[in-house]
């Protein structure tokens, strides 16, 4: 802003992080974001993985009809207002629970799981399980899940990133600010520090800009830490079947 820096920083300072972490709402937002991400991702996985497995079975009753109904939702939606009306009727409006169970299933992810199971679960393993007397539930938990770690890891990452980056739902459903996730807190913080040059002095602008960029790092680091742990599964988990 002053024209003193051209190629390299004159002084490295972490005062922006110190100022950010002094705010109670940042720590509270971090806590609720972790809570929403962990519980929401678990809820997503519990719904998505079994759905993908069921659709991959040719003998599933009404399989084609179910797939058509799911595909329709990928192209046509009822809109935001009907969605809010339904959530209000279910007692989820102004309820933080909506940030966990809202959007429980992604149809795209279900079809990705379906493709994985069709391409990567050997029929011989399933036939051996049937010979040994394993039913559908036993087959799924004891035979299918142990060899499906790659697709489960990919689904965890996809859903976790979605929950971590979600900030708009807290506004849409008018959630109490005490239960705001981190992204919503940071969005409000950026709005507060977005004054024009004529409204604030140079030092205030510098501090505001510092907080803005610091908040971006704070919100991004957890995902950057999580991704390398799961990246090795992408080749096997995502690039399968018709998605290759």
PDB file of C-alpha atoms in Angstrom:
ATOM      1  CA  UNK A   1       0.000   0.000   0.000  1.00  0.00           C
ATOM      2  CA  UNK A   2       2.879   2.389   0.688  1.00  0.00           C
ATOM      3  CA  UNK A   3       4.985   1.293  -2.277  1.00  0.00           C
ATOM      4  CA  UNK A   4       7.876   0.101  -0.064  1.00  0.00           C
ATOM      5  CA  UNK A   5       7.667  -3.563  -1.111  1.00  0.00           C
ATOM      6  CA  UNK A   6       8.392  -4.680  -4.674  1.00  0.00           C
ATOM      7  CA  UNK A   7      10.065  -8.107  -4.778  1.00  0.00           C
ATOM      8  CA  UNK A   8      10.375  -9.398  -1.212  1.00  0.00           C
ATOM      9  CA  UNK A   9       8.867  -8.580   2.198  1.00  0.00           C
ATOM     10  CA  UNK A  10      10.778  -6.134   4.339  1.00  0.00           C
ATOM     11  CA  UNK A  11       9.554  -7.592   7.603  1.00  0.00           C
ATOM     12  CA  UNK A  12       7.805 -10.869   8.370  1.00  0.00           C
ATOM     13  CA  UNK A  13       5.128 -10.557  11.031  1.00  0.00           C
ATOM     14  CA  UNK A  14       2.506 -12.910  12.418  1.00  0.00           C
ATOM     15  CA  UNK A  15       0.496 -10.204  14.122  1.00  0.00           C
ATOM     16  CA  UNK A  16      -2.428 -10.923  11.815  1.00  0.00           C
ATOM     17  CA  UNK A  17      -2.696 -14.469  13.151  1.00  0.00           C
ATOM     18  CA  UNK A  18      -2.401 -13.202  16.710  1.00  0.00           C
ATOM     19  CA  UNK A  19      -5.213 -10.719  16.138  1.00  0.00           C
ATOM     20  CA  UNK A  20      -7.389 -13.349  14.489  1.00  0.00           C
ATOM     21  CA  UNK A  21      -6.953 -15.964  17.200  1.00  0.00           C
ATOM     22  CA  UNK A  22      -7.767 -13.460  19.911  1.00  0.00           C
ATOM     23  CA  UNK A  23     -11.333 -13.471  18.626  1.00  0.00           C
ATOM     24  CA  UNK A  24     -13.610 -15.850  20.491  1.00  0.00           C
ATOM     25  CA  UNK A  25     -15.917 -16.271  17.489  1.00  0.00           C
ATOM     26  CA  UNK A  26     -13.028 -17.726  15.442  1.00  0.00           C
ATOM     27  CA  UNK A  27     -12.393 -20.511  17.964  1.00  0.00           C
ATOM     28  CA  UNK A  28     -16.110 -21.146  18.337  1.00  0.00           C
ATOM     29  CA  UNK A  29     -16.482 -21.284  14.551  1.00  0.00           C
ATOM     30  CA  UNK A  30     -13.610 -23.739  14.329  1.00  0.00           C
ATOM     31  CA  UNK A  31     -15.263 -26.000  16.883  1.00  0.00           C
ATOM     32  CA  UNK A  32     -18.639 -26.033  15.162  1.00  0.00           C
ATOM     33  CA  UNK A  33     -17.074 -26.475  11.721  1.00  0.00           C
ATOM     34  CA  UNK A  34     -15.206 -29.549  12.957  1.00  0.00           C
ATOM     35  CA  UNK A  35     -18.423 -30.834  14.528  1.00  0.00           C
ATOM     36  CA  UNK A  36     -20.504 -30.245  11.387  1.00  0.00           C
ATOM     37  CA  UNK A  37     -17.808 -31.714   9.137  1.00  0.00           C
ATOM     38  CA  UNK A  38     -17.239 -34.891  11.150  1.00  0.00           C
ATOM     39  CA  UNK A  39     -20.896 -35.680  11.850  1.00  0.00           C
ATOM     40  CA  UNK A  40     -22.099 -34.506   8.427  1.00  0.00           C
ATOM     41  CA  UNK A  41     -19.494 -36.534   6.540  1.00  0.00           C
ATOM     42  CA  UNK A  42     -20.305 -39.636   8.593  1.00  0.00           C
ATOM     43  CA  UNK A  43     -23.999 -39.129   7.783  1.00  0.00           C
ATOM     44  CA  UNK A  44     -23.183 -38.740   4.065  1.00  0.00           C
ATOM     45  CA  UNK A  45     -21.060 -41.892   3.987  1.00  0.00           C
ATOM     46  CA  UNK A  46     -23.691 -43.974   5.787  1.00  0.00           C
ATOM     47  CA  UNK A  47     -26.202 -43.022   3.081  1.00  0.00           C
ATOM     48  CA  UNK A  48     -24.007 -42.921  -0.032  1.00  0.00           C
ATOM     49  CA  UNK A  49     -21.920 -46.106   0.173  1.00  0.00           C
ATOM     50  CA  UNK A  50     -24.858 -48.518   0.745  1.00  0.00           C
ATOM     51  CA  UNK A  51     -26.871 -46.722  -1.951  1.00  0.00           C
ATOM     52  CA  UNK A  52     -24.042 -47.127  -4.459  1.00  0.00           C
ATOM     53  CA  UNK A  53     -23.688 -50.810  -3.586  1.00  0.00           C
ATOM     54  CA  UNK A  54     -27.425 -51.449  -3.902  1.00  0.00           C
ATOM     55  CA  UNK A  55     -27.614 -49.774  -7.327  1.00  0.00           C
ATOM     56  CA  UNK A  56     -24.652 -51.811  -8.547  1.00  0.00           C
ATOM     57  CA  UNK A  57     -26.633 -55.033  -8.041  1.00  0.00           C
ATOM     58  CA  UNK A  58     -28.542 -56.091 -11.146  1.00  0.00           C
ATOM     59  CA  UNK A  59     -31.164 -57.914  -9.085  1.00  0.00           C
ATOM     60  CA  UNK A  60     -32.232 -54.832  -7.098  1.00  0.00           C
ATOM     61  CA  UNK A  61     -36.025 -54.444  -7.520  1.00  0.00           C
ATOM     62  CA  UNK A  62     -37.034 -51.356  -9.553  1.00  0.00           C
ATOM     63  CA  UNK A  63     -33.354 -50.596 -10.113  1.00  0.00           C
ATOM     64  CA  UNK A  64     -33.838 -48.783 -13.423  1.00  0.00           C
ATOM     65  CA  UNK A  65     -36.737 -46.724 -12.076  1.00  0.00           C
ATOM     66  CA  UNK A  66     -34.725 -45.675  -9.032  1.00  0.00           C
ATOM     67  CA  UNK A  67     -31.799 -44.640 -11.236  1.00  0.00           C
ATOM     68  CA  UNK A  68     -34.083 -42.588 -13.495  1.00  0.00           C
ATOM     69  CA  UNK A  69     -35.584 -40.801 -10.490  1.00  0.00           C
ATOM     70  CA  UNK A  70     -32.107 -40.056  -9.143  1.00  0.00           C
ATOM     71  CA  UNK A  71     -30.883 -38.764 -12.502  1.00  0.00           C
ATOM     72  CA  UNK A  72     -33.864 -36.410 -12.764  1.00  0.00           C
ATOM     73  CA  UNK A  73     -32.764 -34.687  -9.560  1.00  0.00           C
ATOM     74  CA  UNK A  74     -29.395 -33.948 -11.168  1.00  0.00           C
ATOM     75  CA  UNK A  75     -31.061 -31.824 -13.858  1.00  0.00           C
ATOM     76  CA  UNK A  76     -34.176 -30.471 -12.175  1.00  0.00           C
ATOM     77  CA  UNK A  77     -34.649 -29.093  -8.659  1.00  0.00           C
ATOM     78  CA  UNK A  78     -37.577 -27.690  -6.760  1.00  0.00           C
ATOM     79  CA  UNK A  79     -35.698 -24.512  -5.915  1.00  0.00           C
ATOM     80  CA  UNK A  80     -34.660 -22.860  -2.689  1.00  0.00           C
ATOM     81  CA  UNK A  81     -38.077 -21.727  -1.442  1.00  0.00           C
ATOM     82  CA  UNK A  82     -39.709 -25.212  -1.501  1.00  0.00           C
ATOM     83  CA  UNK A  83     -36.589 -26.589   0.177  1.00  0.00           C
ATOM     84  CA  UNK A  84     -36.885 -24.066   2.996  1.00  0.00           C
ATOM     85  CA  UNK A  85     -40.623 -24.792   3.339  1.00  0.00           C
ATOM     86  CA  UNK A  86     -39.909 -28.513   3.710  1.00  0.00           C
ATOM     87  CA  UNK A  87     -37.162 -27.883   6.258  1.00  0.00           C
ATOM     88  CA  UNK A  88     -39.447 -25.569   8.215  1.00  0.00           C
ATOM     89  CA  UNK A  89     -42.133 -28.281   8.271  1.00  0.00           C
ATOM     90  CA  UNK A  90     -39.556 -30.753   9.573  1.00  0.00           C
ATOM     91  CA  UNK A  91     -38.448 -28.375  12.326  1.00  0.00           C
ATOM     92  CA  UNK A  92     -35.030 -27.807  10.742  1.00  0.00           C
ATOM     93  CA  UNK A  93     -35.356 -24.091  10.059  1.00  0.00           C
ATOM     94  CA  UNK A  94     -33.140 -22.112  12.461  1.00  0.00           C
ATOM     95  CA  UNK A  95     -31.867 -25.493  13.649  1.00  0.00           C
ATOM     96  CA  UNK A  96     -28.084 -26.150  13.455  1.00  0.00           C
ATOM     97  CA  UNK A  97     -28.902 -29.790  12.696  1.00  0.00           C
ATOM     98  CA  UNK A  98     -29.628 -28.770   9.101  1.00  0.00           C
ATOM     99  CA  UNK A  99     -25.906 -28.048   8.668  1.00  0.00           C
ATOM    100  CA  UNK A 100     -25.248 -31.741   9.377  1.00  0.00           C
ATOM    101  CA  UNK A 101     -28.042 -33.584   7.568  1.00  0.00           C
ATOM    102  CA  UNK A 102     -28.829 -31.061   4.838  1.00  0.00           C
ATOM    103  CA  UNK A 103     -27.888 -32.454   1.419  1.00  0.00           C
ATOM    104  CA  UNK A 104     -27.309 -35.910   2.862  1.00  0.00           C
ATOM    105  CA  UNK A 105     -26.737 -37.563  -0.512  1.00  0.00           C
ATOM    106  CA  UNK A 106     -24.999 -36.431  -3.688  1.00  0.00           C
ATOM    107  CA  UNK A 107     -26.398 -38.360  -6.648  1.00  0.00           C
ATOM    108  CA  UNK A 108     -23.122 -37.892  -8.519  1.00  0.00           C
ATOM    109  CA  UNK A 109     -21.251 -39.533  -5.638  1.00  0.00           C
ATOM    110  CA  UNK A 110     -23.778 -42.384  -5.496  1.00  0.00           C
ATOM    111  CA  UNK A 111     -23.206 -43.131  -9.172  1.00  0.00           C
ATOM    112  CA  UNK A 112     -19.452 -42.923  -8.646  1.00  0.00           C
ATOM    113  CA  UNK A 113     -19.724 -45.542  -5.896  1.00  0.00           C
ATOM    114  CA  UNK A 114     -21.980 -47.658  -8.109  1.00  0.00           C
ATOM    115  CA  UNK A 115     -19.393 -47.592 -10.886  1.00  0.00           C
ATOM    116  CA  UNK A 116     -16.633 -48.503  -8.457  1.00  0.00           C
ATOM    117  CA  UNK A 117     -18.497 -51.498  -7.064  1.00  0.00           C
ATOM    118  CA  UNK A 118     -19.374 -52.761 -10.549  1.00  0.00           C
ATOM    119  CA  UNK A 119     -15.741 -52.557 -11.675  1.00  0.00           C
ATOM    120  CA  UNK A 120     -13.749 -53.475  -8.579  1.00  0.00           C
ATOM    121  CA  UNK A 121     -15.672 -56.055  -6.563  1.00  0.00           C
ATOM    122  CA  UNK A 122     -14.834 -59.533  -7.943  1.00  0.00           C
ATOM    123  CA  UNK A 123     -17.832 -61.767  -8.547  1.00  0.00           C
ATOM    124  CA  UNK A 124     -15.805 -64.708  -7.274  1.00  0.00           C
ATOM    125  CA  UNK A 125     -15.582 -63.119  -3.821  1.00  0.00           C
ATOM    126  CA  UNK A 126     -19.342 -62.622  -3.683  1.00  0.00           C
ATOM    127  CA  UNK A 127     -20.014 -66.146  -4.902  1.00  0.00           C
ATOM    128  CA  UNK A 128     -17.655 -67.544  -2.271  1.00  0.00           C
ATOM    129  CA  UNK A 129     -19.563 -65.592   0.373  1.00  0.00           C
ATOM    130  CA  UNK A 130     -22.882 -66.974  -0.859  1.00  0.00           C
ATOM    131  CA  UNK A 131     -21.518 -70.510  -0.717  1.00  0.00           C
ATOM    132  CA  UNK A 132     -20.439 -69.924   2.869  1.00  0.00           C
ATOM    133  CA  UNK A 133     -23.949 -68.717   3.710  1.00  0.00           C
ATOM    134  CA  UNK A 134     -23.370 -64.977   3.905  1.00  0.00           C
ATOM    135  CA  UNK A 135     -26.496 -62.880   3.391  1.00  0.00           C
ATOM    136  CA  UNK A 136     -26.711 -59.434   1.820  1.00  0.00           C
ATOM    137  CA  UNK A 137     -25.828 -57.552   5.005  1.00  0.00           C
ATOM    138  CA  UNK A 138     -22.961 -59.885   5.924  1.00  0.00           C
ATOM    139  CA  UNK A 139     -21.615 -59.730   2.374  1.00  0.00           C
ATOM    140  CA  UNK A 140     -21.655 -55.946   2.365  1.00  0.00           C
ATOM    141  CA  UNK A 141     -19.938 -55.446   5.720  1.00  0.00           C
ATOM    142  CA  UNK A 142     -17.481 -58.366   5.697  1.00  0.00           C
ATOM    143  CA  UNK A 143     -16.588 -58.678   2.012  1.00  0.00           C
ATOM    144  CA  UNK A 144     -17.362 -55.434   0.185  1.00  0.00           C
ATOM    145  CA  UNK A 145     -16.341 -52.691   2.618  1.00  0.00           C
ATOM    146  CA  UNK A 146     -12.835 -54.081   3.364  1.00  0.00           C
ATOM    147  CA  UNK A 147     -11.912 -53.874  -0.343  1.00  0.00           C
ATOM    148  CA  UNK A 148     -13.593 -50.477  -0.867  1.00  0.00           C
ATOM    149  CA  UNK A 149     -11.313 -48.279   1.219  1.00  0.00           C
ATOM    150  CA  UNK A 150     -10.267 -46.222  -1.805  1.00  0.00           C
ATOM    151  CA  UNK A 151     -13.771 -45.104  -2.807  1.00  0.00           C
ATOM    152  CA  UNK A 152     -14.705 -44.531   0.842  1.00  0.00           C
ATOM    153  CA  UNK A 153     -11.633 -42.295   1.248  1.00  0.00           C
ATOM    154  CA  UNK A 154     -12.560 -40.307  -1.846  1.00  0.00           C
ATOM    155  CA  UNK A 155     -16.154 -39.880  -0.636  1.00  0.00           C
ATOM    156  CA  UNK A 156     -14.905 -38.724   2.771  1.00  0.00           C
ATOM    157  CA  UNK A 157     -12.745 -36.071   1.119  1.00  0.00           C
ATOM    158  CA  UNK A 158     -15.486 -34.879  -1.239  1.00  0.00           C
ATOM    159  CA  UNK A 159     -18.087 -34.569   1.491  1.00  0.00           C
ATOM    160  CA  UNK A 160     -15.682 -33.175   4.100  1.00  0.00           C
ATOM    161  CA  UNK A 161     -14.549 -30.388   1.778  1.00  0.00           C
ATOM    162  CA  UNK A 162     -18.179 -29.562   1.055  1.00  0.00           C
ATOM    163  CA  UNK A 163     -19.031 -29.303   4.747  1.00  0.00           C
ATOM    164  CA  UNK A 164     -15.851 -27.384   5.550  1.00  0.00           C
ATOM    165  CA  UNK A 165     -16.480 -24.774   2.839  1.00  0.00           C
ATOM    166  CA  UNK A 166     -20.204 -24.403   3.511  1.00  0.00           C
ATOM    167  CA  UNK A 167     -21.047 -20.934   4.748  1.00  0.00           C
ATOM    168  CA  UNK A 168     -24.252 -19.948   2.955  1.00  0.00           C
ATOM    169  CA  UNK A 169     -26.601 -22.449   4.658  1.00  0.00           C
ATOM    170  CA  UNK A 170     -26.172 -20.720   8.016  1.00  0.00           C
ATOM    171  CA  UNK A 171     -27.527 -17.547   6.389  1.00  0.00           C
ATOM    172  CA  UNK A 172     -30.271 -19.290   4.405  1.00  0.00           C
ATOM    173  CA  UNK A 173     -31.698 -21.098   7.435  1.00  0.00           C
ATOM    174  CA  UNK A 174     -31.176 -18.139   9.771  1.00  0.00           C
ATOM    175  CA  UNK A 175     -29.005 -20.065  12.211  1.00  0.00           C
ATOM    176  CA  UNK A 176     -28.112 -18.311  15.464  1.00  0.00           C
ATOM    177  CA  UNK A 177     -24.690 -16.682  15.192  1.00  0.00           C
ATOM    178  CA  UNK A 178     -23.546 -18.670  18.234  1.00  0.00           C
ATOM    179  CA  UNK A 179     -23.623 -21.782  16.004  1.00  0.00           C
ATOM    180  CA  UNK A 180     -21.985 -20.280  12.920  1.00  0.00           C
ATOM    181  CA  UNK A 181     -19.353 -22.462  11.232  1.00  0.00           C
ATOM    182  CA  UNK A 182     -15.908 -20.978  10.631  1.00  0.00           C
ATOM    183  CA  UNK A 183     -16.553 -20.030   7.006  1.00  0.00           C
ATOM    184  CA  UNK A 184     -19.637 -18.042   7.945  1.00  0.00           C
ATOM    185  CA  UNK A 185     -17.722 -16.267  10.715  1.00  0.00           C
ATOM    186  CA  UNK A 186     -14.912 -15.410   8.304  1.00  0.00           C
ATOM    187  CA  UNK A 187     -17.364 -14.221   5.675  1.00  0.00           C
ATOM    188  CA  UNK A 188     -18.880 -11.828   8.185  1.00  0.00           C
ATOM    189  CA  UNK A 189     -15.387 -10.739   9.208  1.00  0.00           C
ATOM    190  CA  UNK A 190     -14.459  -9.925   5.617  1.00  0.00           C
ATOM    191  CA  UNK A 191     -17.632  -7.887   5.232  1.00  0.00           C
ATOM    192  CA  UNK A 192     -16.766  -5.903   8.342  1.00  0.00           C
ATOM    193  CA  UNK A 193     -13.249  -5.123   7.096  1.00  0.00           C
ATOM    194  CA  UNK A 194     -14.177  -4.077   3.561  1.00  0.00           C
ATOM    195  CA  UNK A 195     -14.314  -0.300   3.998  1.00  0.00           C
ATOM    196  CA  UNK A 196     -13.118   2.045   1.256  1.00  0.00           C
ATOM    197  CA  UNK A 197     -10.005   4.163   1.303  1.00  0.00           C
ATOM    198  CA  UNK A 198     -11.973   7.218   2.318  1.00  0.00           C
ATOM    199  CA  UNK A 199     -13.525   5.459   5.316  1.00  0.00           C
ATOM    200  CA  UNK A 200     -10.441   4.221   7.140  1.00  0.00           C
ATOM    201  CA  UNK A 201      -6.885   5.394   7.611  1.00  0.00           C
ATOM    202  CA  UNK A 202      -3.921   3.558   6.107  1.00  0.00           C
ATOM    203  CA  UNK A 203      -3.047   1.645   9.287  1.00  0.00           C
ATOM    204  CA  UNK A 204      -6.594   0.366   9.642  1.00  0.00           C
ATOM    205  CA  UNK A 205      -6.592  -0.708   6.005  1.00  0.00           C
ATOM    206  CA  UNK A 206      -3.327  -2.569   6.518  1.00  0.00           C
ATOM    207  CA  UNK A 207      -4.715  -4.385   9.565  1.00  0.00           C
ATOM    208  CA  UNK A 208      -7.959  -5.209   7.748  1.00  0.00           C
ATOM    209  CA  UNK A 209      -6.105  -6.589   4.730  1.00  0.00           C
ATOM    210  CA  UNK A 210      -3.846  -8.608   7.008  1.00  0.00           C
ATOM    211  CA  UNK A 211      -6.838 -10.201   8.722  1.00  0.00           C
ATOM    212  CA  UNK A 212      -8.460 -10.991   5.380  1.00  0.00           C
ATOM    213  CA  UNK A 213      -5.498 -12.932   4.041  1.00  0.00           C
ATOM    214  CA  UNK A 214      -4.796 -14.531   7.399  1.00  0.00           C
ATOM    215  CA  UNK A 215      -8.375 -15.831   7.552  1.00  0.00           C
ATOM    216  CA  UNK A 216      -7.940 -17.433   4.122  1.00  0.00           C
ATOM    217  CA  UNK A 217      -4.929 -19.395   5.387  1.00  0.00           C
ATOM    218  CA  UNK A 218      -6.721 -20.366   8.584  1.00  0.00           C
ATOM    219  CA  UNK A 219      -9.668 -21.750   6.607  1.00  0.00           C
ATOM    220  CA  UNK A 220      -7.538 -23.608   4.068  1.00  0.00           C
ATOM    221  CA  UNK A 221      -4.842 -25.319   6.136  1.00  0.00           C
ATOM    222  CA  UNK A 222      -7.002 -28.201   7.491  1.00  0.00           C
ATOM    223  CA  UNK A 223      -7.990 -29.281   3.981  1.00  0.00           C
ATOM    224  CA  UNK A 224      -4.382 -29.002   2.805  1.00  0.00           C
ATOM    225  CA  UNK A 225      -3.409 -31.316   5.664  1.00  0.00           C
ATOM    226  CA  UNK A 226      -6.194 -33.806   4.925  1.00  0.00           C
ATOM    227  CA  UNK A 227      -5.734 -34.071   1.163  1.00  0.00           C
ATOM    228  CA  UNK A 228      -2.255 -35.728   1.029  1.00  0.00           C
ATOM    229  CA  UNK A 229      -3.514 -38.473   3.342  1.00  0.00           C
ATOM    230  CA  UNK A 230      -6.222 -39.439   0.839  1.00  0.00           C
ATOM    231  CA  UNK A 231      -4.685 -38.395  -2.497  1.00  0.00           C
ATOM    232  CA  UNK A 232      -3.099 -41.800  -3.106  1.00  0.00           C
ATOM    233  CA  UNK A 233      -6.561 -43.358  -3.300  1.00  0.00           C
ATOM    234  CA  UNK A 234      -7.787 -41.046  -6.057  1.00  0.00           C
ATOM    235  CA  UNK A 235      -6.444 -43.085  -8.970  1.00  0.00           C
ATOM    236  CA  UNK A 236      -8.291 -46.166  -7.823  1.00  0.00           C
ATOM    237  CA  UNK A 237     -11.277 -44.487  -6.249  1.00  0.00           C
ATOM    238  CA  UNK A 238     -12.299 -41.866  -8.809  1.00  0.00           C
ATOM    239  CA  UNK A 239     -10.965 -43.079 -12.148  1.00  0.00           C
ATOM    240  CA  UNK A 240     -13.033 -46.260 -12.356  1.00  0.00           C
ATOM    241  CA  UNK A 241     -15.560 -47.624 -14.780  1.00  0.00           C
ATOM    242  CA  UNK A 242     -17.415 -45.031 -16.798  1.00  0.00           C
ATOM    243  CA  UNK A 243     -15.689 -42.191 -14.892  1.00  0.00           C
ATOM    244  CA  UNK A 244     -12.226 -43.186 -16.213  1.00  0.00           C
TER     245      UNK A 244
END
